[in-house]
Short mmCIF file of C-alpha atoms in Angstrom, two decimals:
data_model
loop_
_atom_site.label_atom_id
_atom_site.label_comp_id
_atom_site.label_asym_id
_atom_site.label_seq_id
_atom_site.Cartn_x
_atom_site.Cartn_y
_atom_site.Cartn_z
CA MET A 1 -71.50 -5.94 3.27
CA ARG A 2 -72.93 -4.47 0.13
CA GLU A 3 -72.44 -0.49 -0.07
CA TRP A 4 -74.52 1.69 -1.46
CA GLN A 5 -73.76 5.12 -3.15
CA ASN A 6 -74.77 7.65 -5.10
CA TRP A 7 -74.45 8.68 -8.51
CA ALA A 8 -72.02 11.96 -7.62
CA GLY A 9 -70.27 10.09 -4.81
CA THR A 10 -71.84 12.42 -2.24
CA HIS A 11 -73.50 10.15 0.08
CA ARG A 12 -72.80 6.27 1.01
CA ALA A 13 -75.08 3.86 3.11
CA THR A 14 -74.73 0.32 3.78
CA PRO A 15 -77.95 -1.33 4.53
CA ALA A 16 -78.45 -3.91 6.89
CA ARG A 17 -80.67 -6.22 4.21
CA TRP A 18 -81.21 -6.07 0.79
CA TYR A 19 -84.21 -7.04 -0.97
CA ARG A 20 -84.85 -7.32 -4.96
CA PRO A 21 -88.62 -8.07 -5.42
CA ALA A 22 -89.86 -8.49 -8.56
CA ASP A 23 -93.75 -7.96 -8.42
CA VAL A 24 -95.85 -5.96 -5.94
CA ALA A 25 -96.19 -9.07 -3.49
CA GLY A 26 -92.56 -9.26 -3.22
CA ILE A 27 -92.38 -5.51 -2.39
CA ALA A 28 -95.03 -6.05 0.05
CA GLY A 29 -93.41 -8.99 1.48
CA ALA A 30 -89.87 -7.38 1.67
CA VAL A 31 -92.05 -4.53 3.76
CA LYS A 32 -93.43 -6.77 6.01
CA GLU A 33 -90.27 -8.83 6.68
CA ALA A 34 -88.22 -5.63 7.08
CA ALA A 35 -91.04 -4.50 9.95
CA ALA A 36 -91.07 -8.03 11.60
CA SER A 37 -87.14 -7.35 12.05
CA GLY A 38 -87.53 -3.69 13.16
CA LEU A 39 -86.05 -2.02 10.42
CA THR A 40 -86.69 0.80 8.35
CA VAL A 41 -87.49 0.22 4.59
CA ARG A 42 -86.19 2.25 1.52
CA ALA A 43 -86.76 2.08 -2.04
CA LEU A 44 -83.86 2.86 -4.23
CA GLY A 45 -83.66 4.35 -7.83
CA SER A 46 -80.98 4.97 -9.86
CA GLY A 47 -79.02 6.78 -6.75
CA HIS A 48 -79.17 10.48 -9.43
CA SER A 49 -80.19 12.60 -6.26
CA PHE A 50 -77.40 14.64 -4.54
CA THR A 51 -78.81 14.78 -1.09
CA PRO A 52 -78.88 11.37 0.82
CA VAL A 53 -82.59 11.06 0.02
CA ALA A 54 -82.23 6.96 -0.60
CA ALA A 55 -79.62 6.43 1.90
CA THR A 56 -80.69 4.01 4.50
CA SER A 57 -78.89 1.89 7.30
CA GLY A 58 -82.28 -0.50 7.32
CA ALA A 59 -83.62 -2.66 4.59
CA ALA A 60 -83.09 -1.33 1.06
CA LEU A 61 -85.18 -2.80 -2.24
CA ASP A 62 -83.70 -3.05 -5.03
CA LEU A 63 -86.16 -2.24 -7.67
CA SER A 64 -84.65 -3.24 -10.93
CA LEU A 65 -86.36 -6.04 -11.81
CA TRP A 66 -89.95 -4.29 -11.40
CA THR A 67 -89.74 -3.01 -14.51
CA GLY A 68 -91.74 -1.87 -17.72
CA ILE A 69 -95.30 -1.11 -18.93
CA VAL A 70 -98.21 -2.76 -17.53
CA SER A 71 -100.58 -1.33 -19.52
CA ALA A 72 -101.66 1.82 -21.82
CA THR A 73 -105.25 2.88 -23.46
CA LEU A 74 -104.47 4.50 -26.98
CA LEU A 75 -108.09 4.72 -28.15
CA ALA A 76 -109.31 8.29 -27.80
CA ARG A 77 -112.83 9.45 -26.59
CA GLY A 78 -114.74 9.93 -30.04
CA ASP A 79 -112.12 8.23 -32.47
CA THR A 80 -113.66 5.91 -34.63
CA ALA A 81 -114.35 2.31 -33.67
CA PRO A 82 -112.13 -0.36 -35.01
CA PRO A 83 -113.21 -1.93 -38.78
CA GLY A 84 -116.08 -4.19 -38.51
CA ALA A 85 -117.14 -3.11 -34.91
CA THR A 86 -120.63 -2.05 -34.11
CA PRO A 87 -120.92 1.52 -31.80
CA ASP A 88 -122.98 0.80 -28.79
CA PRO A 89 -124.51 3.98 -27.88
CA ASP A 90 -125.44 2.46 -24.31
CA GLY A 91 -122.10 0.75 -24.01
CA PRO A 92 -119.15 2.19 -21.45
CA GLU A 93 -117.03 4.96 -22.45
CA PRO A 94 -114.34 4.30 -24.47
CA PRO A 95 -111.03 4.44 -22.34
CA GLU A 96 -109.09 7.55 -22.56
CA GLU A 97 -105.82 8.21 -24.89
CA GLY A 98 -102.80 8.13 -23.52
CA LEU A 99 -102.90 6.84 -19.68
CA VAL A 100 -100.28 4.71 -19.22
CA THR A 101 -99.27 2.47 -16.31
CA VAL A 102 -95.77 1.62 -15.38
CA ARG A 103 -93.87 -0.04 -13.35
CA SER A 104 -91.85 2.05 -10.50
CA GLY A 105 -88.58 0.52 -11.21
CA THR A 106 -88.33 1.66 -14.80
CA THR A 107 -86.14 4.43 -15.57
CA LEU A 108 -87.17 7.40 -18.03
CA ARG A 109 -84.89 6.25 -20.74
CA ALA A 110 -86.56 2.58 -20.75
CA LEU A 111 -90.03 4.37 -20.55
CA ASN A 112 -89.26 7.06 -23.48
CA ALA A 113 -88.25 4.18 -25.58
CA SER A 114 -91.57 1.90 -24.84
CA LEU A 115 -93.73 5.25 -25.30
CA ASP A 116 -91.84 6.15 -28.56
CA ARG A 117 -92.94 2.52 -29.74
CA LEU A 118 -96.75 3.34 -28.80
CA GLY A 119 -96.66 6.42 -30.60
CA LEU A 120 -96.68 8.48 -27.07
CA ALA A 121 -94.64 10.78 -25.12
CA MET A 122 -94.18 12.48 -22.09
CA PRO A 123 -95.03 16.31 -22.52
CA ASN A 124 -92.34 17.61 -20.70
CA LEU A 125 -89.09 16.02 -19.11
CA GLY A 126 -85.72 17.05 -17.75
CA ASP A 127 -82.55 16.53 -19.46
CA ILE A 128 -81.53 13.36 -17.48
CA ASP A 129 -83.10 10.01 -18.29
CA ALA A 130 -81.04 7.85 -15.70
CA GLN A 131 -83.94 8.14 -12.81
CA THR A 132 -86.45 5.50 -12.36
CA ILE A 133 -90.06 7.15 -12.47
CA ALA A 134 -90.29 6.36 -9.16
CA GLY A 135 -87.59 8.45 -7.79
CA ALA A 136 -87.59 11.23 -10.31
CA LEU A 137 -91.57 11.77 -8.74
CA CYS A 138 -90.45 11.26 -5.05
CA THR A 139 -87.94 14.06 -5.48
CA GLY A 140 -89.85 16.64 -8.02
CA THR A 141 -88.26 16.18 -11.12
CA HIS A 142 -89.05 18.60 -13.59
CA GLY A 143 -88.34 19.93 -17.32
CA THR A 144 -88.63 23.34 -18.25
CA GLY A 145 -91.88 25.59 -20.01
CA ALA A 146 -93.54 27.99 -18.36
CA GLY A 147 -96.41 26.52 -19.89
CA LEU A 148 -95.94 23.26 -18.10
CA GLY A 149 -95.55 21.64 -15.06
CA GLY A 150 -93.30 19.08 -13.62
CA LEU A 151 -93.17 15.35 -14.07
CA ALA A 152 -95.46 14.89 -11.04
CA THR A 153 -98.38 16.96 -12.87
CA GLN A 154 -98.39 14.16 -15.45
CA VAL A 155 -99.59 11.58 -12.75
CA GLU A 156 -103.44 10.29 -13.18
CA ALA A 157 -102.92 7.70 -10.30
CA LEU A 158 -100.38 5.72 -8.27
CA GLU A 159 -100.37 2.46 -6.71
CA LEU A 160 -98.20 2.16 -3.27
CA VAL A 161 -97.29 -0.18 -0.74
CA LEU A 162 -97.99 0.85 3.05
CA ALA A 163 -96.05 0.37 5.93
CA ASP A 164 -98.42 -2.41 7.08
CA GLY A 165 -97.76 -4.28 3.78
CA SER A 166 -100.74 -3.58 2.54
CA VAL A 167 -101.46 -2.59 -1.28
CA VAL A 168 -103.56 0.94 -1.98
CA SER A 169 -104.39 3.30 -5.12
CA CYS A 170 -105.06 6.61 -5.13
CA SER A 171 -105.85 8.93 -7.54
CA ALA A 172 -107.98 12.80 -7.73
CA SER A 173 -111.18 10.57 -6.86
CA VAL A 174 -109.82 7.82 -4.44
CA ARG A 175 -107.68 8.75 -1.64
CA PRO A 176 -107.28 12.04 -2.99
CA GLU A 177 -105.26 13.83 -0.02
CA LEU A 178 -102.66 10.53 -0.13
CA PHE A 179 -103.11 11.03 -4.30
CA THR A 180 -101.92 14.89 -3.76
CA ALA A 181 -99.22 14.05 -0.79
CA ALA A 182 -97.75 10.81 -2.69
CA ARG A 183 -97.04 12.75 -6.45
CA VAL A 184 -93.97 14.18 -4.65
CA GLY A 185 -93.85 12.15 -1.43
CA LEU A 186 -90.11 11.75 -0.71
CA GLY A 187 -90.49 7.96 -0.01
CA ALA A 188 -91.77 8.88 3.06
CA LEU A 189 -95.62 7.76 2.62
CA GLY A 190 -94.67 4.20 1.23
CA VAL A 191 -92.94 2.64 -1.94
CA LEU A 192 -94.30 3.53 -5.23
CA ALA A 193 -95.14 0.25 -6.96
CA ALA A 194 -97.02 1.72 -10.10
CA VAL A 195 -97.71 4.86 -11.85
CA THR A 196 -100.32 5.85 -14.23
CA LEU A 197 -99.28 8.57 -16.11
CA ARG A 198 -101.37 10.97 -18.90
CA CYS A 199 -99.09 11.23 -22.25
CA VAL A 200 -99.73 12.72 -25.44
CA PRO A 201 -99.43 11.74 -28.96
CA ALA A 202 -95.74 11.34 -29.91
CA PHE A 203 -94.14 14.72 -31.17
CA THR A 204 -91.20 16.31 -32.66
CA LEU A 205 -89.19 19.32 -31.43
CA ALA A 206 -87.15 21.76 -33.30
CA ALA A 207 -84.46 22.93 -31.24
CA ASP A 208 -82.73 26.00 -31.23
CA GLU A 209 -79.60 26.41 -29.62
CA ARG A 210 -77.12 29.44 -29.48
CA PRO A 211 -74.88 31.98 -27.63
CA MET A 212 -76.29 35.05 -26.80
CA PRO A 213 -74.79 38.05 -24.50
CA PHE A 214 -76.25 37.43 -20.98
CA ASP A 215 -77.73 41.02 -20.75
CA GLU A 216 -79.37 40.37 -23.93
CA VAL A 217 -80.99 36.78 -22.42
CA ILE A 218 -81.60 39.02 -19.12
CA GLU A 219 -83.43 41.97 -21.07
CA GLY A 220 -85.78 39.44 -23.24
CA PHE A 221 -86.38 36.93 -20.22
CA ASP A 222 -89.93 37.02 -19.89
CA GLU A 223 -90.69 37.04 -23.45
CA PHE A 224 -88.56 34.11 -24.41
CA ALA A 225 -90.07 32.21 -21.47
CA VAL A 226 -93.66 32.92 -22.68
CA ASP A 227 -92.84 32.69 -26.70
CA ASN A 228 -91.49 29.36 -26.23
CA ASP A 229 -92.80 25.93 -25.20
CA HIS A 230 -89.46 24.88 -23.75
CA PHE A 231 -86.87 27.72 -22.84
CA GLU A 232 -83.98 27.28 -20.87
CA PHE A 233 -80.17 28.75 -20.57
CA TYR A 234 -77.04 28.15 -19.46
CA TRP A 235 -74.42 30.83 -18.15
CA PHE A 236 -70.93 30.45 -17.26
CA PRO A 237 -70.16 33.09 -14.46
CA TYR A 238 -67.17 34.48 -15.47
CA GLY A 239 -67.97 34.98 -19.09
CA ARG A 240 -70.40 37.18 -20.96
CA LYS A 241 -72.64 34.76 -23.03
CA ALA A 242 -75.30 32.27 -22.07
CA LEU A 243 -76.03 29.48 -24.20
CA VAL A 244 -79.97 29.88 -24.84
CA LYS A 245 -82.02 26.83 -25.57
CA ARG A 246 -85.46 27.19 -27.46
CA ASN A 247 -87.52 24.17 -28.03
CA ASN A 248 -90.85 24.19 -29.44
CA ARG A 249 -93.38 21.65 -31.07
CA VAL A 250 -93.42 21.19 -34.78
CA ARG A 251 -96.77 21.86 -36.46
CA THR A 252 -98.26 18.67 -38.22
CA GLY A 253 -99.05 18.66 -41.70
CA GLU A 254 -95.85 20.87 -42.94
CA LEU A 255 -93.37 17.98 -44.11
CA THR A 256 -90.05 19.03 -45.35
CA ASP A 257 -88.22 17.42 -48.56
CA VAL A 258 -85.27 16.85 -45.64
CA SER A 259 -86.51 15.02 -43.03
CA ALA A 260 -90.22 14.08 -44.07
CA SER A 261 -89.72 10.91 -42.29
CA LEU A 262 -89.36 12.63 -38.94
CA VAL A 263 -89.90 16.02 -39.29
CA ARG A 264 -94.16 16.61 -39.33
CA GLY A 265 -93.91 20.71 -39.56
CA ALA A 266 -91.43 23.52 -39.04
CA VAL A 267 -90.66 26.15 -36.80
CA SER A 268 -88.28 29.14 -37.42
CA PRO A 269 -84.93 29.18 -35.55
CA GLU A 270 -85.20 33.36 -35.83
CA HIS A 271 -88.84 33.26 -34.49
CA PRO A 272 -89.46 29.83 -32.69
CA GLY A 273 -93.09 30.31 -31.70
CA ASP A 274 -94.17 30.93 -35.17
CA ALA A 275 -94.81 28.35 -38.43
CA ALA A 276 -92.18 28.29 -40.81
CA LEU A 277 -91.46 27.12 -44.50
CA THR A 278 -88.64 24.62 -43.46
CA ALA A 279 -87.67 23.17 -39.97
CA PRO A 280 -84.09 22.20 -39.42
CA PRO A 281 -83.32 18.53 -40.19
CA PRO A 282 -82.43 15.98 -37.49
CA MET A 283 -78.96 15.90 -35.88
CA PRO A 284 -76.64 13.51 -38.16
CA ARG A 285 -75.05 10.95 -35.89
CA TRP A 286 -71.44 12.20 -36.58
CA ARG A 287 -72.48 15.50 -35.14
CA ARG A 288 -74.37 14.25 -32.69
CA PHE A 289 -71.70 12.54 -30.96
CA TRP A 290 -69.27 15.51 -31.91
CA GLU A 291 -71.41 18.17 -29.96
CA PHE A 292 -72.74 16.15 -27.18
CA ASP A 293 -69.87 13.11 -26.49
CA VAL A 294 -67.06 15.20 -27.15
CA MET A 295 -67.26 18.68 -26.77
CA GLU A 296 -69.74 18.83 -24.21
CA ASN A 297 -68.38 15.82 -22.22
CA ALA A 298 -65.02 14.84 -23.21
CA ALA A 299 -63.53 18.32 -23.93
CA PHE A 300 -65.68 19.91 -20.91
CA GLY A 301 -64.26 17.13 -19.07
CA THR A 302 -60.55 17.77 -19.89
CA LEU A 303 -61.02 21.50 -18.83
CA CYS A 304 -62.68 20.68 -15.66
CA ARG A 305 -59.38 18.33 -14.65
CA VAL A 306 -57.57 21.34 -15.48
CA GLY A 307 -59.14 23.90 -13.43
CA ARG A 308 -59.39 21.48 -10.86
CA ALA A 309 -55.40 20.75 -10.88
CA ALA A 310 -54.76 24.81 -11.43
CA PRO A 311 -58.02 26.54 -9.72
CA ARG A 312 -56.15 29.95 -10.68
CA LEU A 313 -56.87 28.74 -14.78
CA ILE A 314 -60.52 28.48 -13.69
CA PRO A 315 -61.74 32.15 -14.48
CA PRO A 316 -60.16 32.05 -17.89
CA LEU A 317 -61.16 28.54 -18.60
CA ASN A 318 -64.50 29.73 -18.02
CA ARG A 319 -64.41 32.75 -19.93
CA PHE A 320 -62.77 30.27 -22.64
CA SER A 321 -66.05 28.01 -21.98
CA SER A 322 -68.47 31.01 -22.80
CA ALA A 323 -66.65 32.45 -26.00
CA ALA A 324 -66.64 28.87 -27.26
CA LEU A 325 -70.50 28.19 -27.27
CA SER A 326 -71.71 27.24 -30.91
CA ARG A 327 -75.22 27.51 -32.49
CA ARG A 328 -77.03 24.44 -33.39
CA SER A 329 -80.57 23.81 -34.84
CA TYR A 330 -82.28 20.66 -35.49
CA SER A 331 -85.29 18.86 -34.93
CA ASP A 332 -86.01 15.00 -33.62
CA VAL A 333 -88.55 13.03 -31.71
CA SER A 334 -89.27 14.68 -28.43
CA HIS A 335 -87.19 12.95 -25.87
CA ARG A 336 -83.77 13.15 -28.01
CA VAL A 337 -84.43 16.88 -27.50
CA PHE A 338 -85.01 16.82 -24.31
CA VAL A 339 -82.35 14.69 -22.98
CA THR A 340 -78.60 14.93 -23.39
CA PRO A 341 -75.63 12.70 -21.86
CA ARG A 342 -74.11 13.61 -19.05
CA ARG A 343 -70.79 12.15 -17.62
CA VAL A 344 -69.01 14.81 -16.46
CA ARG A 345 -69.22 14.66 -12.45
CA PHE A 346 -70.54 17.41 -10.66
CA VAL A 347 -72.59 18.19 -7.13
CA GLU A 348 -75.81 20.69 -7.88
CA SER A 349 -77.98 22.73 -5.75
CA GLU A 350 -81.01 23.94 -6.88
CA TYR A 351 -83.90 26.14 -5.94
CA ALA A 352 -87.14 27.24 -7.23
CA VAL A 353 -87.74 30.79 -6.89
CA PRO A 354 -90.86 33.07 -7.71
CA ARG A 355 -90.54 33.85 -11.40
CA SER A 356 -91.14 37.46 -10.73
CA SER A 357 -87.73 37.08 -8.62
CA VAL A 358 -85.30 35.61 -10.77
CA LEU A 359 -83.86 38.35 -12.27
CA GLU A 360 -82.71 39.75 -8.67
CA VAL A 361 -81.33 36.23 -8.20
CA LEU A 362 -79.18 36.32 -11.13
CA ALA A 363 -78.29 40.13 -10.47
CA GLU A 364 -77.15 39.30 -7.22
CA LEU A 365 -75.04 35.65 -8.17
CA ARG A 366 -73.43 37.99 -11.22
CA ARG A 367 -72.14 40.56 -8.61
CA GLU A 368 -70.79 37.85 -5.62
CA VAL A 369 -69.71 34.78 -7.47
CA PRO A 370 -66.53 36.72 -9.26
CA ARG A 371 -65.54 37.55 -5.27
CA LEU A 372 -65.31 33.92 -4.24
CA ALA A 373 -62.12 32.86 -3.13
CA GLU A 374 -62.87 29.07 -4.66
CA PRO A 375 -63.77 29.87 -8.31
CA VAL A 376 -66.57 27.97 -10.16
CA MET A 377 -65.77 25.77 -13.12
CA PHE A 378 -69.74 25.01 -14.16
CA PRO A 379 -72.26 26.92 -15.63
CA VAL A 380 -75.63 27.79 -13.75
CA GLU A 381 -78.79 26.65 -15.36
CA VAL A 382 -81.84 28.59 -15.49
CA ARG A 383 -85.51 26.80 -16.33
CA VAL A 384 -89.18 27.82 -15.69
CA ALA A 385 -92.59 25.88 -14.89
CA ALA A 386 -96.02 26.84 -14.54
CA ALA A 387 -97.29 26.76 -10.92
CA ASP A 388 -99.07 23.29 -9.55
CA ASP A 389 -101.32 22.39 -6.73
CA ILE A 390 -99.21 19.42 -5.58
CA TRP A 391 -98.47 20.02 -1.89
CA LEU A 392 -94.34 19.62 -1.51
CA SER A 393 -93.75 20.57 -5.26
CA THR A 394 -91.54 23.43 -5.66
CA ALA A 395 -93.57 25.10 -7.95
CA HIS A 396 -96.98 24.59 -5.46
CA GLY A 397 -98.87 27.76 -6.16
CA ARG A 398 -96.68 29.99 -8.17
CA ASP A 399 -95.15 30.39 -11.69
CA THR A 400 -91.49 29.46 -11.26
CA ALA A 401 -88.04 29.91 -12.21
CA TYR A 402 -85.53 27.31 -11.40
CA ILE A 403 -81.80 28.14 -10.61
CA ALA A 404 -79.79 25.15 -10.58
CA ILE A 405 -75.93 25.68 -9.74
CA HIS A 406 -72.97 23.15 -10.02
CA GLN A 407 -69.29 22.59 -9.14
CA TYR A 408 -66.97 19.97 -10.60
CA ALA A 409 -66.81 17.00 -8.76
CA GLY A 410 -63.30 17.38 -6.40
CA LEU A 411 -63.56 21.10 -6.24
CA PRO A 412 -64.66 22.83 -2.74
CA TYR A 413 -68.18 23.94 -3.44
CA ARG A 414 -69.39 24.75 0.17
CA ALA A 415 -69.12 28.56 0.22
CA TYR A 416 -70.60 29.28 -3.50
CA PHE A 417 -73.71 26.99 -2.54
CA SER A 418 -74.00 29.07 1.09
CA LEU A 419 -73.74 32.20 -0.69
CA PHE A 420 -76.34 30.79 -3.20
CA GLU A 421 -78.71 29.78 -0.52
CA ALA A 422 -78.26 33.26 1.29
CA VAL A 423 -79.67 34.84 -1.88
CA VAL A 424 -82.66 32.44 -2.93
CA ALA A 425 -83.54 32.97 0.87
CA ALA A 426 -84.49 36.28 0.27
CA VAL A 427 -87.04 35.63 -2.30
CA GLY A 428 -88.76 32.64 -0.53
CA GLY A 429 -86.74 30.25 -2.45
CA ARG A 430 -87.54 26.01 -1.93
CA PRO A 431 -84.92 23.41 -2.55
CA HIS A 432 -85.07 20.59 -4.73
CA TRP A 433 -85.76 17.90 -2.81
CA GLY A 434 -82.80 15.99 -4.51
CA LYS A 435 -80.16 18.24 -4.82
CA LEU A 436 -78.09 19.66 -2.04
CA HIS A 437 -79.29 22.43 0.35
CA THR A 438 -79.22 22.83 4.28
CA LEU A 439 -83.00 23.62 5.22
CA ASP A 440 -84.58 21.66 7.88
CA ALA A 441 -88.09 20.81 8.98
CA GLY A 442 -88.51 24.49 10.71
CA ARG A 443 -87.49 26.57 7.56
CA LEU A 444 -88.93 24.09 5.10
CA ARG A 445 -92.64 24.44 6.60
CA ALA A 446 -92.64 28.35 6.24
CA LEU A 447 -92.24 27.75 2.43
CA TYR A 448 -95.09 25.12 2.02
CA PRO A 449 -98.78 26.27 2.97
CA HIS A 450 -99.78 22.28 2.88
CA TYR A 451 -96.33 21.20 4.57
CA ASP A 452 -98.73 20.52 7.92
CA ASP A 453 -100.85 18.40 5.91
CA PHE A 454 -98.47 16.20 4.27
CA LEU A 455 -96.85 15.32 7.58
CA ARG A 456 -100.56 14.79 8.87
CA VAL A 457 -100.92 12.12 6.01
CA ARG A 458 -97.55 10.54 6.91
CA ALA A 459 -98.63 10.07 10.05
CA GLU A 460 -101.73 8.21 8.99
CA VAL A 461 -99.99 6.18 6.74
CA ASP A 462 -96.74 5.44 8.50
CA PRO A 463 -97.39 5.76 12.26
CA GLU A 464 -94.24 4.42 13.23
CA GLY A 465 -91.99 5.72 10.71
CA ARG A 466 -91.29 2.63 8.78
CA PHE A 467 -90.24 4.74 5.85
CA SER A 468 -87.89 7.30 7.99
CA THR A 469 -84.19 8.16 6.89
CA PRO A 470 -81.98 10.76 8.76
CA TYR A 471 -82.56 12.76 5.56
CA LEU A 472 -86.22 12.62 5.98
CA ASP A 473 -85.84 13.84 9.68
CA ARG A 474 -84.23 16.53 8.78
CA ILE A 475 -86.67 18.02 6.70
CA LEU A 476 -89.99 16.70 7.84
CA GLY A 477 -88.93 15.95 11.36
CA GLY A 478 -89.11 12.41 12.91
CA PRO A 479 -92.36 10.19 12.59
CA THR A 480 -94.20 12.08 15.37
CA ALA A 481 -93.38 15.52 14.08
CA GLN A 482 -96.86 16.34 12.81
#
């Protein structure tokens, strides 16, 4: 029988039945047929979660044929009517700009390319674009930016296939509780069929990436977070430096000679939040290949393999990686700055903590990680996000910092991840739904004010647990948990 495996190789499953629907009717038909056979149903994304959130022994829905943009409204309220048109003062309001409906099996990579052709973009993204839009939303995928939320905050409406095969739509005004639950729904409420996103006009980002002493990054953390549109850093636990990434939107109307066709404004690398006379040019193709393909993947992957073969070398290799960090500044269309290739395999855990607690957590990790018997090869990643009101969003109700820890595939990681969980538990950390953690329903209920509201909606739309999996039973309880 055909086997399913996630990207990291941490989980495998053998579904009893596979479906590959090419339309909503096919999705609904697959759900009904599976139900008639007594099978649970799981829609598959790209397998980029480290948890077994997509693993099923029931019916698997491969949505790779259900892709592409369904519709996009590009005319803004108040815009001039097309040439030759006569405005009707009594007519309906024109459609709002940037509402894009996309089929759920579309990958973020394909979506970004399609939006670019329409002159649109998503206002914020993570650094990986292999996920499907449905998978990214179901697990609470996010980028970074103190004034910006995760991908789910960009959702205006959803279309779902429920457990009985019915197709429903929801939004802030239509079935609002289902909408609030399903924006980060874990696949527990139904199969996402289509997503309507509020996009923005395409924009350029000026990227400034540079090594800085870790102590300096910690001292200026709040200022960095507030003063930049997008701020994050990577810290090698045995090194003294962190790689600080600051991405800021370029202002329009200030073209530069170097990149007038692309860069529509300028940002100073020294003061990223301020307009400047010139902006860095786009990164040449050869350098992009050197930086991302050679250095960050091939070379770093070689160091990781050496460390896996000789673990005693990991701390000096880690310090070498920290010392070898280099500066680069460039401008490009937003998704080409947000996203970077990740070909070195790893396992990951990430927790969302109150932003006010992030320095406390990092100080504890800095003290304790060097004491681990099994050394850590990969860096720690730190990002930020604004509070939101989505029931199972990891940023629900609080300004958030995300701390992600990683270990190279094949190296021991359990002691490190257990240490991390103990540290973040002290500050009310919430685990990323698609990354490794050990929390269960009992512990998660205390972290989410609307946890029981989510279970109530789940019981209403899927009373028999048609979309249950062992992982969902662990984090939400069984179908009758509510």
